[in-house]
Amino acid sequence: ISDINSQSIITPTINKHYPLCGSHLQKNLILNSHLKYQGRQQLGLFLKGIGLNIDEALKFWSFQFTKGSNTMTMEKFNKEYKYNIRHQYGLEGARTNYKPWDCATILLKPKPSKGEYHGCPYRDLSLDNLVHNLNEMGINNNQDINGIIEDVGKNDYTIACTKVFELTHKQQLEKSSNQAENLHINHPNLYFDRSRQLEK
Ligand code: SF4
C-alpha cells in the first residue's frame, strides 16, 4: 500500500523529500488556500508523479481550497476545479496521461507573477527569499550559500538544486553504495524519488 495520500503529503515525513519548487508551491497553497492555474498544474502533476492517486488528489485539493475562513464551498470547488484535477490524471477532455514537468519544461513556462508560485525558485525567488529558504532547509554555511548563489548567477538553476540535494543528503550519500554516482537533478520527481531511495 502506498504511503502517499492526502494526509501524508503535508507531513515532514514526506515533505522533506520535496525539491524546493514542490515545497514552495505546497507551502503557499496551504497558506493561501488557493493556487493559480500554472501552480496547480505544476504541483498537481508533481504530486501525481510521487504517487498521489486521483481520489486522494481530489481530497487534498478540495480540502485546501475550502478550509479555514475561505469562502470557497465544496460545490464551487467541484464546479470550478475538479475538472482541472481530473484532467491532470487523463480522466477528462483528450484523456492524455500528462507527465509531471521536468525542470526544462518548468523553466520554459512564463515566470510567476505576483501571487503565483510556479516556476523554479532558484530562478524566481529574490536572493533574500532564496537564502531564507535555504536556511530553512538547514543550509547555513556561508561558503555553501555563496556556491549556490554563484550557480544561480550563471543561470545554472538545476546545478544549484543538485548542490542543495547533495548538501541536504550528505550523510545518506556518504553511506550509500553508489556514492560515486554524480546525479544531476533535472526533474523534481527525480529529486523526490532519489531522496526517498536514500532513506531506505
Ligand atoms: Fe524544481 Fe528543477 Fe528548480 Fe530543482 S531545479 S527547484 S527540481 S524546477
Short mmCIF file of C-alpha atoms and ligand atoms in Angstrom, two decimals:
data_model
loop_
_atom_site.label_atom_id
_atom_site.label_comp_id
_atom_site.label_asym_id
_atom_site.label_seq_id
_atom_site.Cartn_x
_atom_site.Cartn_y
_atom_site.Cartn_z
CA ILE A 1 0.00 0.00 0.00
CA SER A 2 1.29 3.42 -0.91
CA ASP A 3 2.06 5.75 1.97
CA ILE A 4 1.36 8.72 -0.29
CA ASN A 5 -2.06 10.19 0.47
CA SER A 6 -3.83 13.50 1.07
CA GLN A 7 -2.75 13.50 4.72
CA SER A 8 0.81 12.22 4.48
CA ILE A 9 1.96 14.66 1.81
CA ILE A 10 1.60 17.56 4.20
CA THR A 11 3.72 15.89 6.90
CA PRO A 12 7.50 16.37 7.21
CA THR A 13 7.99 12.61 6.65
CA ILE A 14 7.03 13.00 3.01
CA ASN A 15 7.54 16.72 2.59
CA LYS A 16 11.23 16.60 3.43
CA HIS A 17 11.82 14.78 0.14
CA TYR A 18 10.34 17.58 -1.99
CA PRO A 19 12.62 19.79 -4.07
CA LEU A 20 12.25 23.48 -3.33
CA CYS A 21 9.83 24.02 -6.25
CA GLY A 22 7.43 21.46 -4.79
CA SER A 23 7.60 22.62 -1.20
CA HIS A 24 7.33 26.28 -2.26
CA LEU A 25 4.12 25.54 -4.18
CA GLN A 26 2.58 23.37 -1.49
CA LYS A 27 3.51 25.79 1.29
CA ASN A 28 1.83 28.68 -0.49
CA LEU A 29 -1.23 26.63 -1.38
CA ILE A 30 -1.66 25.79 2.29
CA LEU A 31 -1.03 29.39 3.31
CA ASN A 32 -3.46 30.95 0.81
CA SER A 33 -5.99 28.12 0.44
CA HIS A 34 -5.58 28.74 -3.26
CA LEU A 35 -3.19 28.30 -6.14
CA LYS A 36 -3.44 29.80 -9.61
CA TYR A 37 -3.57 27.72 -12.78
CA GLN A 38 0.14 27.21 -13.60
CA GLY A 39 0.84 26.39 -9.97
CA ARG A 40 -2.00 23.87 -9.88
CA GLN A 41 -0.60 22.22 -12.99
CA GLN A 42 2.99 22.10 -11.75
CA LEU A 43 2.16 20.91 -8.22
CA GLY A 44 -0.70 18.64 -9.32
CA LEU A 45 1.45 16.74 -11.80
CA PHE A 46 4.36 16.57 -9.36
CA LEU A 47 2.03 15.02 -6.77
CA LYS A 48 0.69 12.61 -9.35
CA GLY A 49 4.32 11.68 -10.04
CA ILE A 50 5.06 10.90 -6.39
CA GLY A 51 2.11 8.52 -6.33
CA LEU A 52 -0.90 10.51 -5.16
CA ASN A 53 -3.91 8.86 -6.78
CA ILE A 54 -6.89 10.77 -8.18
CA ASP A 55 -9.16 10.20 -5.16
CA GLU A 56 -6.53 11.38 -2.74
CA ALA A 57 -5.65 14.29 -5.05
CA LEU A 58 -9.28 15.46 -5.04
CA LYS A 59 -9.41 15.14 -1.26
CA PHE A 60 -6.21 17.14 -0.92
CA TRP A 61 -7.11 19.95 -3.31
CA SER A 62 -10.72 20.31 -2.18
CA PHE A 63 -9.69 20.42 1.47
CA GLN A 64 -7.03 23.04 0.82
CA PHE A 65 -9.37 25.21 -1.28
CA THR A 66 -12.30 25.11 1.14
CA LYS A 67 -10.54 25.15 4.50
CA GLY A 68 -10.45 27.80 7.22
CA SER A 69 -12.10 31.10 6.54
CA ASN A 70 -12.01 30.55 2.80
CA THR A 71 -15.33 31.35 1.14
CA MET A 72 -14.95 28.56 -1.43
CA THR A 73 -17.64 25.94 -0.97
CA MET A 74 -17.34 22.30 -1.94
CA GLU A 75 -19.97 22.91 -4.59
CA LYS A 76 -17.96 25.73 -6.11
CA PHE A 77 -14.78 23.67 -5.93
CA ASN A 78 -16.45 20.80 -7.75
CA LYS A 79 -17.77 23.17 -10.39
CA GLU A 80 -14.60 25.14 -10.99
CA TYR A 81 -11.61 22.98 -10.09
CA LYS A 82 -12.49 19.30 -10.04
CA TYR A 83 -12.33 19.03 -13.83
CA ASN A 84 -8.86 20.56 -13.78
CA ILE A 85 -7.54 17.94 -11.35
CA ARG A 86 -9.24 15.05 -13.13
CA HIS A 87 -7.84 16.37 -16.40
CA GLN A 88 -4.30 16.08 -15.00
CA TYR A 89 -4.98 12.39 -14.46
CA GLY A 90 -6.22 11.92 -18.00
CA LEU A 91 -9.83 11.46 -16.92
CA GLU A 92 -11.32 14.40 -18.84
CA GLY A 93 -11.03 16.02 -22.26
CA ALA A 94 -8.49 14.41 -24.57
CA ARG A 95 -7.67 11.89 -21.79
CA THR A 96 -3.98 12.47 -22.14
CA ASN A 97 -1.84 10.86 -19.47
CA TYR A 98 0.04 14.03 -18.59
CA LYS A 99 3.54 13.62 -17.25
CA PRO A 100 5.00 15.65 -14.40
CA TRP A 101 7.01 18.59 -15.69
CA ASP A 102 10.77 18.29 -15.76
CA CYS A 103 12.99 21.25 -14.87
CA ALA A 104 13.45 22.25 -18.51
CA THR A 105 9.67 22.42 -19.00
CA ILE A 106 9.25 24.39 -15.78
CA LEU A 107 11.92 26.85 -16.87
CA LEU A 108 10.23 27.34 -20.25
CA LYS A 109 6.87 28.37 -18.76
CA PRO A 110 6.07 32.03 -18.18
CA LYS A 111 7.66 33.24 -14.95
CA PRO A 112 5.36 33.57 -11.95
CA SER A 113 3.77 36.99 -11.45
CA LYS A 114 2.79 38.35 -8.07
CA GLY A 115 0.58 35.84 -6.28
CA GLU A 116 1.87 32.92 -8.36
CA TYR A 117 4.27 30.26 -7.09
CA HIS A 118 5.08 28.01 -10.02
CA GLY A 119 8.46 28.02 -11.72
CA CYS A 120 11.88 27.24 -10.30
CA PRO A 121 12.59 29.03 -7.00
CA TYR A 122 16.32 29.14 -7.81
CA ARG A 123 15.44 31.38 -10.72
CA ASP A 124 12.30 33.09 -9.48
CA LEU A 125 12.81 33.97 -5.82
CA SER A 126 14.60 37.12 -4.74
CA LEU A 127 18.04 36.34 -3.34
CA ASP A 128 16.91 37.22 0.19
CA ASN A 129 13.96 34.90 -0.06
CA LEU A 130 16.05 32.15 -1.60
CA VAL A 131 18.64 32.38 1.19
CA HIS A 132 15.83 32.30 3.74
CA ASN A 133 14.52 29.11 2.13
CA LEU A 134 18.00 27.57 2.06
CA ASN A 135 18.38 28.34 5.76
CA GLU A 136 15.07 26.61 6.40
CA MET A 137 16.40 23.56 4.60
CA GLY A 138 19.31 23.55 7.00
CA ILE A 139 21.89 25.17 4.73
CA ASN A 140 23.57 27.86 6.82
CA ASN A 141 27.22 27.73 5.88
CA ASN A 142 28.25 30.90 4.03
CA GLN A 143 30.50 29.07 1.63
CA ASP A 144 27.72 26.66 0.69
CA ILE A 145 25.25 29.50 0.23
CA ASN A 146 27.68 31.52 -1.87
CA GLY A 147 28.30 28.49 -4.09
CA ILE A 148 24.57 28.14 -4.71
CA ILE A 149 24.17 31.87 -5.39
CA GLU A 150 27.04 31.66 -7.86
CA ASP A 151 25.26 28.91 -9.81
CA VAL A 152 22.07 30.97 -9.78
CA GLY A 153 24.04 33.95 -11.11
CA LYS A 154 25.16 31.79 -14.03
CA ASN A 155 21.55 30.66 -14.66
CA ASP A 156 22.60 27.13 -13.67
CA TYR A 157 19.44 26.50 -11.68
CA THR A 158 19.49 22.71 -11.85
CA ILE A 159 23.12 22.72 -10.72
CA ALA A 160 22.14 24.88 -7.74
CA CYS A 161 19.32 22.44 -6.97
CA THR A 162 21.66 19.46 -7.29
CA LYS A 163 24.07 21.13 -4.88
CA VAL A 164 21.23 21.63 -2.40
CA PHE A 165 20.30 17.97 -2.77
CA GLU A 166 23.88 16.93 -2.04
CA LEU A 167 24.18 19.24 0.98
CA THR A 168 20.88 18.14 2.48
CA HIS A 169 21.64 14.43 1.91
CA LYS A 170 25.32 14.46 2.83
CA GLN A 171 25.14 11.70 5.42
CA GLN A 172 22.96 9.37 3.35
CA LEU A 173 25.15 9.93 0.29
CA GLU A 174 28.25 9.02 2.28
CA LYS A 175 26.64 5.79 3.39
CA SER A 176 25.15 4.98 0.01
CA SER A 177 26.87 2.28 -2.02
CA ASN A 178 26.70 4.31 -5.23
CA GLN A 179 28.00 7.45 -3.64
CA ALA A 180 30.28 7.96 -6.62
CA GLU A 181 27.26 8.41 -8.82
CA ASN A 182 27.04 12.02 -9.85
CA LEU A 183 23.37 12.63 -10.10
CA HIS A 184 22.27 15.78 -11.85
CA ILE A 185 18.78 16.80 -10.80
CA ASN A 186 16.81 17.67 -13.93
CA HIS A 187 13.36 16.67 -12.71
CA PRO A 188 11.52 17.45 -9.45
CA ASN A 189 10.32 13.85 -9.25
CA LEU A 190 13.86 12.57 -9.63
CA TYR A 191 14.79 14.69 -6.62
CA PHE A 192 11.91 13.20 -4.64
CA ASP A 193 12.50 9.59 -5.68
CA ARG A 194 16.23 9.75 -5.11
CA SER A 195 15.72 11.34 -1.71
CA ARG A 196 13.32 8.61 -0.61
CA GLN A 197 15.56 5.90 -2.02
CA LEU A 198 18.48 7.20 0.04
CA GLU A 199 16.40 6.94 3.18
CA LYS A 200 15.89 3.20 2.74
FE1 SF4 B 1 12.46 22.21 -9.07
FE2 SF4 B 1 14.12 21.62 -11.03
FE3 SF4 B 1 14.15 24.07 -9.94
FE4 SF4 B 1 15.04 21.95 -8.59
S1 SF4 B 1 15.93 22.82 -10.46
S2 SF4 B 1 13.69 23.56 -7.80
S3 SF4 B 1 13.67 20.35 -9.25
S4 SF4 B 1 12.48 23.15 -11.11
#
